PDB file of C-alpha atoms in Angstrom:
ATOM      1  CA  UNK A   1      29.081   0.401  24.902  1.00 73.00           C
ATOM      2  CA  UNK A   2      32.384  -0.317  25.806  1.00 82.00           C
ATOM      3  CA  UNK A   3      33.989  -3.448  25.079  1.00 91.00           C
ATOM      4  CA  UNK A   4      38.009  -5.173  25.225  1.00 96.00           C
ATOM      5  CA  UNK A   5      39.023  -8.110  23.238  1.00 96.00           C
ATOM      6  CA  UNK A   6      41.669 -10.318  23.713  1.00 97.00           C
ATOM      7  CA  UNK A   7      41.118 -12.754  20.699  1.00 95.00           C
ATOM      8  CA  UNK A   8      44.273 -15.080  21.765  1.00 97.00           C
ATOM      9  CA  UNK A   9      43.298 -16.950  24.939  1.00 96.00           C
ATOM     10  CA  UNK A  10      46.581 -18.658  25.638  1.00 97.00           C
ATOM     11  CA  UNK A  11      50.497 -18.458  24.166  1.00 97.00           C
ATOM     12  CA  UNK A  12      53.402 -19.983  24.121  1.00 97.00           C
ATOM     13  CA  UNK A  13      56.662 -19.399  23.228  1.00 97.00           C
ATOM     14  CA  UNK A  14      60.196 -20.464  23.437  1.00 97.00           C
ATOM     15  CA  UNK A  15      62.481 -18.563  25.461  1.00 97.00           C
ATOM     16  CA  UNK A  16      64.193 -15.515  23.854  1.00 97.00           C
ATOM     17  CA  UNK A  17      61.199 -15.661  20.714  1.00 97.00           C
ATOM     18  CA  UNK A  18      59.503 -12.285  20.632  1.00 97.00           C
ATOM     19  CA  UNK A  19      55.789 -12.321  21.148  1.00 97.00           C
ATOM     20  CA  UNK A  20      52.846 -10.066  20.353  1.00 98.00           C
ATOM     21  CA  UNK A  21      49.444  -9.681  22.477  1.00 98.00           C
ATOM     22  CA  UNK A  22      46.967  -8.534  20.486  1.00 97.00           C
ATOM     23  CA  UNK A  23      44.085  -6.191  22.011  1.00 98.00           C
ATOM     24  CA  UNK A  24      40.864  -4.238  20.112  1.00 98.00           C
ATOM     25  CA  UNK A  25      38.815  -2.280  21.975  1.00 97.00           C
ATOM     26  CA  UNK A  26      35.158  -0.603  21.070  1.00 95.00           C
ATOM     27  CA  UNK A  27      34.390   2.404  22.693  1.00 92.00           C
ATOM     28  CA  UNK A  28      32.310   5.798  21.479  1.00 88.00           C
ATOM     29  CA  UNK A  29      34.016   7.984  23.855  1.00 87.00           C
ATOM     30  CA  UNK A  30      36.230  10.092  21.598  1.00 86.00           C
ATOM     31  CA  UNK A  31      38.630  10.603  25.079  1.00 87.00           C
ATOM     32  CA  UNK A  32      39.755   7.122  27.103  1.00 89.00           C
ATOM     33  CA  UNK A  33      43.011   5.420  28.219  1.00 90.00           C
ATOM     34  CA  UNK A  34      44.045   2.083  27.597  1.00 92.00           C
ATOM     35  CA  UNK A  35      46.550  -0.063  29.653  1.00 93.00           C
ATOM     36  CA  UNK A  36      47.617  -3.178  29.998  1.00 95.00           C
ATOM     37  CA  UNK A  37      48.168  -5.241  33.103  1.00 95.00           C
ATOM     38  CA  UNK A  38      50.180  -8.279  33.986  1.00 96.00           C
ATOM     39  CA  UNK A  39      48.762 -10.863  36.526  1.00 94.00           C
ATOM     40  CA  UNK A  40      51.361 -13.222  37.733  1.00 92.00           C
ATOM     41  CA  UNK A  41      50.662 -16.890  39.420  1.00 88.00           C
ATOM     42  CA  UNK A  42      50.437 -14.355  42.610  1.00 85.00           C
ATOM     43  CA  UNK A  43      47.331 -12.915  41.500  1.00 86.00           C
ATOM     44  CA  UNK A  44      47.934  -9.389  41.892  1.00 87.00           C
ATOM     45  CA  UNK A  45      47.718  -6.953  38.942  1.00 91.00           C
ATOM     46  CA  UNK A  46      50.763  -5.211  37.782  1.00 91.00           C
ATOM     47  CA  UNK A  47      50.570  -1.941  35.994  1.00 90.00           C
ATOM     48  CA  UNK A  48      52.584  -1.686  33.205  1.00 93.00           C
ATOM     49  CA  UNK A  49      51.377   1.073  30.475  1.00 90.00           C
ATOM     50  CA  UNK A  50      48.968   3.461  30.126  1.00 89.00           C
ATOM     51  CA  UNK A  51      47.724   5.704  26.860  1.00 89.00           C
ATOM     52  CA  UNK A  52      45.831   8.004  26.246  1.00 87.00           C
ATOM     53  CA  UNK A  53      43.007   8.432  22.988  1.00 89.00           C
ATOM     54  CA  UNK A  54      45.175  11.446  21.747  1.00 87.00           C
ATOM     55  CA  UNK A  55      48.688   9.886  21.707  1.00 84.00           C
ATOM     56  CA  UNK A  56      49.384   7.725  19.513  1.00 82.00           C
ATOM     57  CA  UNK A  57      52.884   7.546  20.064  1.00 81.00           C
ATOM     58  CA  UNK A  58      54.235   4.037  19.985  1.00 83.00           C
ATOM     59  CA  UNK A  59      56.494   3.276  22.867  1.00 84.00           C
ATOM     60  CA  UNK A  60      59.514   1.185  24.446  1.00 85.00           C
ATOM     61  CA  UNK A  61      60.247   0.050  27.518  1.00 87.00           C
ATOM     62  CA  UNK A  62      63.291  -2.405  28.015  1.00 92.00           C
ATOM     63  CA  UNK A  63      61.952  -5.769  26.053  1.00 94.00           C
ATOM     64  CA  UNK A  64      58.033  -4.561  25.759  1.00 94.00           C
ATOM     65  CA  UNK A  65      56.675  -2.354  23.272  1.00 93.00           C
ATOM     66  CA  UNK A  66      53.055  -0.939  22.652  1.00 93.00           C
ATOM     67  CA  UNK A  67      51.425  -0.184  19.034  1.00 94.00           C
ATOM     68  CA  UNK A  68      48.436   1.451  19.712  1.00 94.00           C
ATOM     69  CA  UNK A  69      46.612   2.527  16.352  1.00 93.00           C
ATOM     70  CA  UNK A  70      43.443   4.217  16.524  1.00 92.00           C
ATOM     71  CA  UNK A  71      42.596   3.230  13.032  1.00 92.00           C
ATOM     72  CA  UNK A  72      41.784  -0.328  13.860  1.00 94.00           C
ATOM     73  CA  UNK A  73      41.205   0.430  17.561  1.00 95.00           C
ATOM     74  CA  UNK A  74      44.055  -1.850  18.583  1.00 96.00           C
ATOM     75  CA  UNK A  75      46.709  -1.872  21.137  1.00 96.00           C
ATOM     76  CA  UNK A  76      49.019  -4.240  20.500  1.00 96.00           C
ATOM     77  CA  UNK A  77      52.035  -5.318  23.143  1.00 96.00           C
ATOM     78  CA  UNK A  78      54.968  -7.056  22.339  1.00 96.00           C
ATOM     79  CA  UNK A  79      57.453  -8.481  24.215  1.00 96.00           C
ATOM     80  CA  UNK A  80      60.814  -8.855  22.803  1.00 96.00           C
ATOM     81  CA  UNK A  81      63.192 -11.981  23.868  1.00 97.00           C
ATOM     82  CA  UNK A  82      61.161 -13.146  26.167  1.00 97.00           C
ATOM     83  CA  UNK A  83      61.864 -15.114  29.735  1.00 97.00           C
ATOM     84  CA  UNK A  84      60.490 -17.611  31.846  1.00 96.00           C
ATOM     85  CA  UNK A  85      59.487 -14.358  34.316  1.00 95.00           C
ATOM     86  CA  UNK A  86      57.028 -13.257  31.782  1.00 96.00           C
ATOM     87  CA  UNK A  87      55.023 -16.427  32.177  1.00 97.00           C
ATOM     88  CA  UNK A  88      51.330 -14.291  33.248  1.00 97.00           C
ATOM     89  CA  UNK A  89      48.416 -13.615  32.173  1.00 97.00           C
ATOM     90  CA  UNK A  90      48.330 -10.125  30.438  1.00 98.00           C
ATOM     91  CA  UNK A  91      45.246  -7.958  30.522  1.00 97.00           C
ATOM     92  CA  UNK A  92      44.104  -4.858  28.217  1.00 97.00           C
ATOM     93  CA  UNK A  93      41.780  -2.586  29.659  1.00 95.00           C
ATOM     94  CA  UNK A  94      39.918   0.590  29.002  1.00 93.00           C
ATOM     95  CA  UNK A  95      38.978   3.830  30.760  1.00 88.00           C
ATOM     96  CA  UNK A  96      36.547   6.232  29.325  1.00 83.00           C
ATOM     97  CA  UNK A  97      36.783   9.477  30.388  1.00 73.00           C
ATOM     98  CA  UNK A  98      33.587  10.739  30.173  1.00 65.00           C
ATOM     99  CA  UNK A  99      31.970   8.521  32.286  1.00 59.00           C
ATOM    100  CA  UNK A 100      33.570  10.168  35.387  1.00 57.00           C
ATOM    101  CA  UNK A 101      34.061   7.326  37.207  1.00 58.00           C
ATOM    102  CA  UNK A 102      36.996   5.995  35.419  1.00 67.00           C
ATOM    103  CA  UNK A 103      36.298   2.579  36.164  1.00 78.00           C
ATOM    104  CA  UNK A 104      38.223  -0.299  34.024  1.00 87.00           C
ATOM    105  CA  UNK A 105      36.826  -2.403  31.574  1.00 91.00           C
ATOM    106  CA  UNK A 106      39.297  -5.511  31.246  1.00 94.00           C
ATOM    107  CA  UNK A 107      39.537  -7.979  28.446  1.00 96.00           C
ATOM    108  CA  UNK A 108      39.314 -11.812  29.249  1.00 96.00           C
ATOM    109  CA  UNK A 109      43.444 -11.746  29.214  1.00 97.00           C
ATOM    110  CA  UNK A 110      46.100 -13.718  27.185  1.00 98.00           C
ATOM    111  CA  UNK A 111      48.052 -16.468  28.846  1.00 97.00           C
ATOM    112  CA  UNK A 112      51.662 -16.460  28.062  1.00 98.00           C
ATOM    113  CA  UNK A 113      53.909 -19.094  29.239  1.00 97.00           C
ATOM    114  CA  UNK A 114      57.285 -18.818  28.051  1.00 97.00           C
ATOM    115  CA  UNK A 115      59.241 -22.355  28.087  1.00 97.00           C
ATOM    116  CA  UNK A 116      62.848 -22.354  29.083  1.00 95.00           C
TER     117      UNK A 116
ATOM    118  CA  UNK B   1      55.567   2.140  50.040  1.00 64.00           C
ATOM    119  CA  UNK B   2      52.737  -0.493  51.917  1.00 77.00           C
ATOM    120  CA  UNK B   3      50.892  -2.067  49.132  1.00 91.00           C
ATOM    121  CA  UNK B   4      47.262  -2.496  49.063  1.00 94.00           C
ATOM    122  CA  UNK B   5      46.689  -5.025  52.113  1.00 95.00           C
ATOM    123  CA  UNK B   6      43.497  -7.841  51.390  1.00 96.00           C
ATOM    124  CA  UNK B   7      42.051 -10.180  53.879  1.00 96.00           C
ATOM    125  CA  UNK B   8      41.761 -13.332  54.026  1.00 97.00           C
ATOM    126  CA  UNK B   9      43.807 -14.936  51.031  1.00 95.00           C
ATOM    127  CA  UNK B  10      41.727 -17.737  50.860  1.00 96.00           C
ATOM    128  CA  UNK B  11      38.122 -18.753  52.182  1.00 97.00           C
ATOM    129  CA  UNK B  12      35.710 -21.640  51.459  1.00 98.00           C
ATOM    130  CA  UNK B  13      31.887 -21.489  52.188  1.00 98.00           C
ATOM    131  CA  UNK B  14      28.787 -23.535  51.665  1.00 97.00           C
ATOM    132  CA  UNK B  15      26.041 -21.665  49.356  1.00 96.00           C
ATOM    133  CA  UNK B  16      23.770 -19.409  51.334  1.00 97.00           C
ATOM    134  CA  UNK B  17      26.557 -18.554  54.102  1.00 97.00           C
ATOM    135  CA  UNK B  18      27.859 -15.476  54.704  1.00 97.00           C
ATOM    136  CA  UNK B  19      31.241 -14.144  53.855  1.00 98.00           C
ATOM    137  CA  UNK B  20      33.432 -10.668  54.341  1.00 98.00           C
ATOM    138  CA  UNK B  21      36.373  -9.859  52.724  1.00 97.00           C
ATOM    139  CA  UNK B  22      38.561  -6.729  54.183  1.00 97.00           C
ATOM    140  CA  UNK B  23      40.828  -4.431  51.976  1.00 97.00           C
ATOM    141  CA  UNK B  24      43.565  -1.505  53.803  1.00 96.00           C
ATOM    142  CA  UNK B  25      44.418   0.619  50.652  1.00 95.00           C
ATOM    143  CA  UNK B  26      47.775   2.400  49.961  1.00 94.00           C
ATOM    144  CA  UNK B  27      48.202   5.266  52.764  1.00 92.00           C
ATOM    145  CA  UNK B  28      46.285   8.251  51.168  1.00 91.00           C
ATOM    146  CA  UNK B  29      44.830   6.758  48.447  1.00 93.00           C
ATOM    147  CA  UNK B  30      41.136   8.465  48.414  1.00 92.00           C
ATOM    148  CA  UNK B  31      39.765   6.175  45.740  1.00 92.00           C
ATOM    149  CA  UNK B  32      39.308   2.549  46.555  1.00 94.00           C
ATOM    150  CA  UNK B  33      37.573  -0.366  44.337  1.00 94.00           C
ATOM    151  CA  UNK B  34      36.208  -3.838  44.171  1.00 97.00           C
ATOM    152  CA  UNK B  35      36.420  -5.988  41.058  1.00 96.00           C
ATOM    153  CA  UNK B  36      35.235  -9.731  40.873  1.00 97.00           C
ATOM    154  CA  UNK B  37      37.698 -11.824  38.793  1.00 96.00           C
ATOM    155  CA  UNK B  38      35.563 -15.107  37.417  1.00 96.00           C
ATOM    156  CA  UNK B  39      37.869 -17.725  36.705  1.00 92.00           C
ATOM    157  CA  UNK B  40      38.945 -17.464  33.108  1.00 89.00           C
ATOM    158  CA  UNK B  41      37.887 -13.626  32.613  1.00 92.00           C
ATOM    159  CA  UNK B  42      38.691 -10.114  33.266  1.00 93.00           C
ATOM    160  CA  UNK B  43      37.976  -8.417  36.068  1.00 94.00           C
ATOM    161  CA  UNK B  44      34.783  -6.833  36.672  1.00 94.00           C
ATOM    162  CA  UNK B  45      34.101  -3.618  38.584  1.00 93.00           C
ATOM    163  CA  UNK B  46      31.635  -3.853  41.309  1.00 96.00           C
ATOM    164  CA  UNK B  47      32.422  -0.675  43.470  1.00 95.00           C
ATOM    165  CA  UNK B  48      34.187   2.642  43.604  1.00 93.00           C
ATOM    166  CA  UNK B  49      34.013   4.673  46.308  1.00 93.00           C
ATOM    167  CA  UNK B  50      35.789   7.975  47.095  1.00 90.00           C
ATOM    168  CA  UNK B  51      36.891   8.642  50.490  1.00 90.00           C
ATOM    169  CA  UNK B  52      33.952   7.264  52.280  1.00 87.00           C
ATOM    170  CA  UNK B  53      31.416   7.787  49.467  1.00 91.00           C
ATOM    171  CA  UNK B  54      30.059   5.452  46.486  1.00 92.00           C
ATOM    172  CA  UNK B  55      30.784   6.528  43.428  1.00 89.00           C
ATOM    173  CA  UNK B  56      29.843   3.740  41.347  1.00 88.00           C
ATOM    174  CA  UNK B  57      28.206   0.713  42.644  1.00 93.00           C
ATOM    175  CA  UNK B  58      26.393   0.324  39.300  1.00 90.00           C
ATOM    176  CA  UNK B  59      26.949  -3.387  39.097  1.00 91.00           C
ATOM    177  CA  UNK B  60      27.051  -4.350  42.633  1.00 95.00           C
ATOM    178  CA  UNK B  61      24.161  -7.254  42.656  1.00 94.00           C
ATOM    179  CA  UNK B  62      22.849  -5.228  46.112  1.00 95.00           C
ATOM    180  CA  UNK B  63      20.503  -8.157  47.165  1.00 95.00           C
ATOM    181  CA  UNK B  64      23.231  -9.450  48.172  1.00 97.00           C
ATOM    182  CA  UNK B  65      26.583  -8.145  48.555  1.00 98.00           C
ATOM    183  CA  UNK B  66      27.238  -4.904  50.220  1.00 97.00           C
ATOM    184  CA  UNK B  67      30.336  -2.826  50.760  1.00 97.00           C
ATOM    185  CA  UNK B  68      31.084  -0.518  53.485  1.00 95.00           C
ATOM    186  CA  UNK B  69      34.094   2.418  53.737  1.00 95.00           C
ATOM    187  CA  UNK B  70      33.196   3.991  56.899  1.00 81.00           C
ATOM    188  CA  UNK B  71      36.053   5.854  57.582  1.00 86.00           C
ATOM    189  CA  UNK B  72      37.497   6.492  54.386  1.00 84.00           C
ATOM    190  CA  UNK B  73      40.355   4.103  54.751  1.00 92.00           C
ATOM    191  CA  UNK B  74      39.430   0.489  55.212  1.00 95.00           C
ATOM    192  CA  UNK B  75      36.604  -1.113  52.946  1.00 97.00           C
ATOM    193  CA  UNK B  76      34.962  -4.253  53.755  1.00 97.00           C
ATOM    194  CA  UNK B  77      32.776  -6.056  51.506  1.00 98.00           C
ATOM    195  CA  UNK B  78      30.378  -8.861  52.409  1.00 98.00           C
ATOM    196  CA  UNK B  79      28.535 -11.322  50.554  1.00 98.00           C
ATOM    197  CA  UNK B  80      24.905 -12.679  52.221  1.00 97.00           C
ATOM    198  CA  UNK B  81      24.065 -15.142  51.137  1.00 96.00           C
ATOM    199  CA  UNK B  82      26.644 -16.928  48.971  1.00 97.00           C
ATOM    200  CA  UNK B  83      25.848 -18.368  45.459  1.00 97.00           C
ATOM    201  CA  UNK B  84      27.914 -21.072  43.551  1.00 97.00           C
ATOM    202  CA  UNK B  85      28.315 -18.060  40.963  1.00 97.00           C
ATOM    203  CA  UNK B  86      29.766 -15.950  43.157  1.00 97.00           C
ATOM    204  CA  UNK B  87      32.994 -18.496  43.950  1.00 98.00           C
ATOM    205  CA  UNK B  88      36.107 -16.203  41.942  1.00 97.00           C
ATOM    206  CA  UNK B  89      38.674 -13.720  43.298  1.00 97.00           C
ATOM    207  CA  UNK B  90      37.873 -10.936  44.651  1.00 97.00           C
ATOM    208  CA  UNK B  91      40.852  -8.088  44.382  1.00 96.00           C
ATOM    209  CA  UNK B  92      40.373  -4.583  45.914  1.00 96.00           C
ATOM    210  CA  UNK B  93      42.485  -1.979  44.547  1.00 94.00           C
ATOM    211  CA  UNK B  94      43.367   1.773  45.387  1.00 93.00           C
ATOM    212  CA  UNK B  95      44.392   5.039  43.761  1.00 91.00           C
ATOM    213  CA  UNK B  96      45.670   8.691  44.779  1.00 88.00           C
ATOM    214  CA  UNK B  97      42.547   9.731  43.083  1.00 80.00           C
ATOM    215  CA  UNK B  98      40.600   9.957  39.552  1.00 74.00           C
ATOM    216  CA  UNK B  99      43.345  11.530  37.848  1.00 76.00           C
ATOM    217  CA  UNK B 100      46.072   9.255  39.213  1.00 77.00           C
ATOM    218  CA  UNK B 101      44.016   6.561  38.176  1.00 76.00           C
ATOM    219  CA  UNK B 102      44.024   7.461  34.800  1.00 73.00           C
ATOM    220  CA  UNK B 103      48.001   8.674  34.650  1.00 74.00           C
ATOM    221  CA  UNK B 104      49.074   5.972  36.391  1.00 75.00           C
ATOM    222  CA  UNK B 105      46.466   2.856  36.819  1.00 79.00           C
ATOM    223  CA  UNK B 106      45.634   1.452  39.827  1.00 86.00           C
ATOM    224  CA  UNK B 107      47.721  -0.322  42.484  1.00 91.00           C
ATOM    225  CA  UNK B 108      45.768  -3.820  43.369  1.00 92.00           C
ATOM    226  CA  UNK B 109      46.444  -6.291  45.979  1.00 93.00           C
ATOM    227  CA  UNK B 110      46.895  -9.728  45.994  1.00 92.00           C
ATOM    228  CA  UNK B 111      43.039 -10.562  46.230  1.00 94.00           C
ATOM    229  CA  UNK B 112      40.816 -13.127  47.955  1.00 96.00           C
ATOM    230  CA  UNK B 113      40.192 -16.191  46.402  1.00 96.00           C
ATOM    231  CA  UNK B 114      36.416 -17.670  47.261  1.00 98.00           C
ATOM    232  CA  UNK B 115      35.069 -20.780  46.397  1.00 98.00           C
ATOM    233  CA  UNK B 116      31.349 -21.250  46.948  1.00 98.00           C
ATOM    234  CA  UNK B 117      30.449 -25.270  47.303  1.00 97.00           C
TER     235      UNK B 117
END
């Protein structure tokens, strides 16, 4: 069965301090995406990566990064320098492939606040 | 682009009442869903449909919610009756179809928030 944990329940951090979300994820499909999500005070979910089970190219956008390392089944996210506007809750979530109906399976999230 | 449009924002009910939320997905988007966010967790997936047919409605509890897409645009789902456990947001969300899904995630709106007293 499939399954998304977000060990760290709630962060915080200093403005500017990098920060690292951590996420593992069980699944026995050998094809799935991951992704991660960012849910402001709005409530809405914000895309912000997506990877796939055969790439395990790390990857940079702006301040965030992803690790994702199928070895240990994690997909880390950092967040470099961070700022009040990435006060959220961050999800990780899974897709499996296989099942066809690509439905997500989200962690329980990681609640950054960042403190000015 | 529209986002995904969700109706109402807010809504408080007594247990055993009735409730209906309403969803208008991105223009074009074939595949629509339902997730139920408990306070404090992820969200949950309670219905998928494609154009106007169910895909997935695997963990919809059916005696008593129910979701409609009649036209393959609008979705409306409905709650009768209401349970204490059912009081958590309730976000729809919408994508070009399975393979944009999985390139690109979904697009979600805003939700509805429902508390059950």
């Amino acid at each position: 069965a499939q399954k998304v944990t977000q060990a760290q329940t709630e962060i915080s951090v200093v403005e500017k301090e990098d920060v690292t979300l951590d996420c593992v994820y069980e699944t026995r499909d050998t094809t799935y995406y991951l992704f991660w999500y960012k849910q402001p005070p709005s409530g809405e979910l914000v895309f912000l990566i997506r990877r796939n089970s055969f790439d395990e190219q790390n990857e940079i956008s702006g301040r965030y990064s992803w690790n994702f390392q199928k070895s240990t089944s994690s997909f880390n996210f950092t967040i470099t320098a961070s700022q009040v506007v990435d006060s959220a809750v961050y999800f990780c979530a899974l897709s499996e492939v296989l099942t066809g109906a690509n439905n997500l399976f989200f962690g329980t999230g990681t609640r950054l606040t960042v403190i000015p | 682009e529209a986002g995904v449009a969700q109706s109402p924002r807010y809504k408080i009910i007594e247990k055993r009442q009735s409730v209906a939320f309403w969803c208008n997905p991105i223009s074009g988007h074939a595949t629509l869903y339902w997730y139920q966010q408990i306070l404090g967790q992820g969200p949950k997936l309670l219905i998928q449909f494609q154009n106007n047919g169910v895909v997935d409605d695997s963990q919809l509890p059916k005696d008593r919610f129910s979701a409609e897409r009649l036209k393959g645009v609008d979705s409306t789902l409905k709650i009768q009756p209401a349970k204490l456990e059912d009081s958590a947001v309730y976000l729809c969300a919408s994508s070009l179809d399975f393979l944009a899904a999985q390139e690109n995630g979904y697009t979600f709106g805003s939700g509805t928030r429902l508390t059950v007293v």
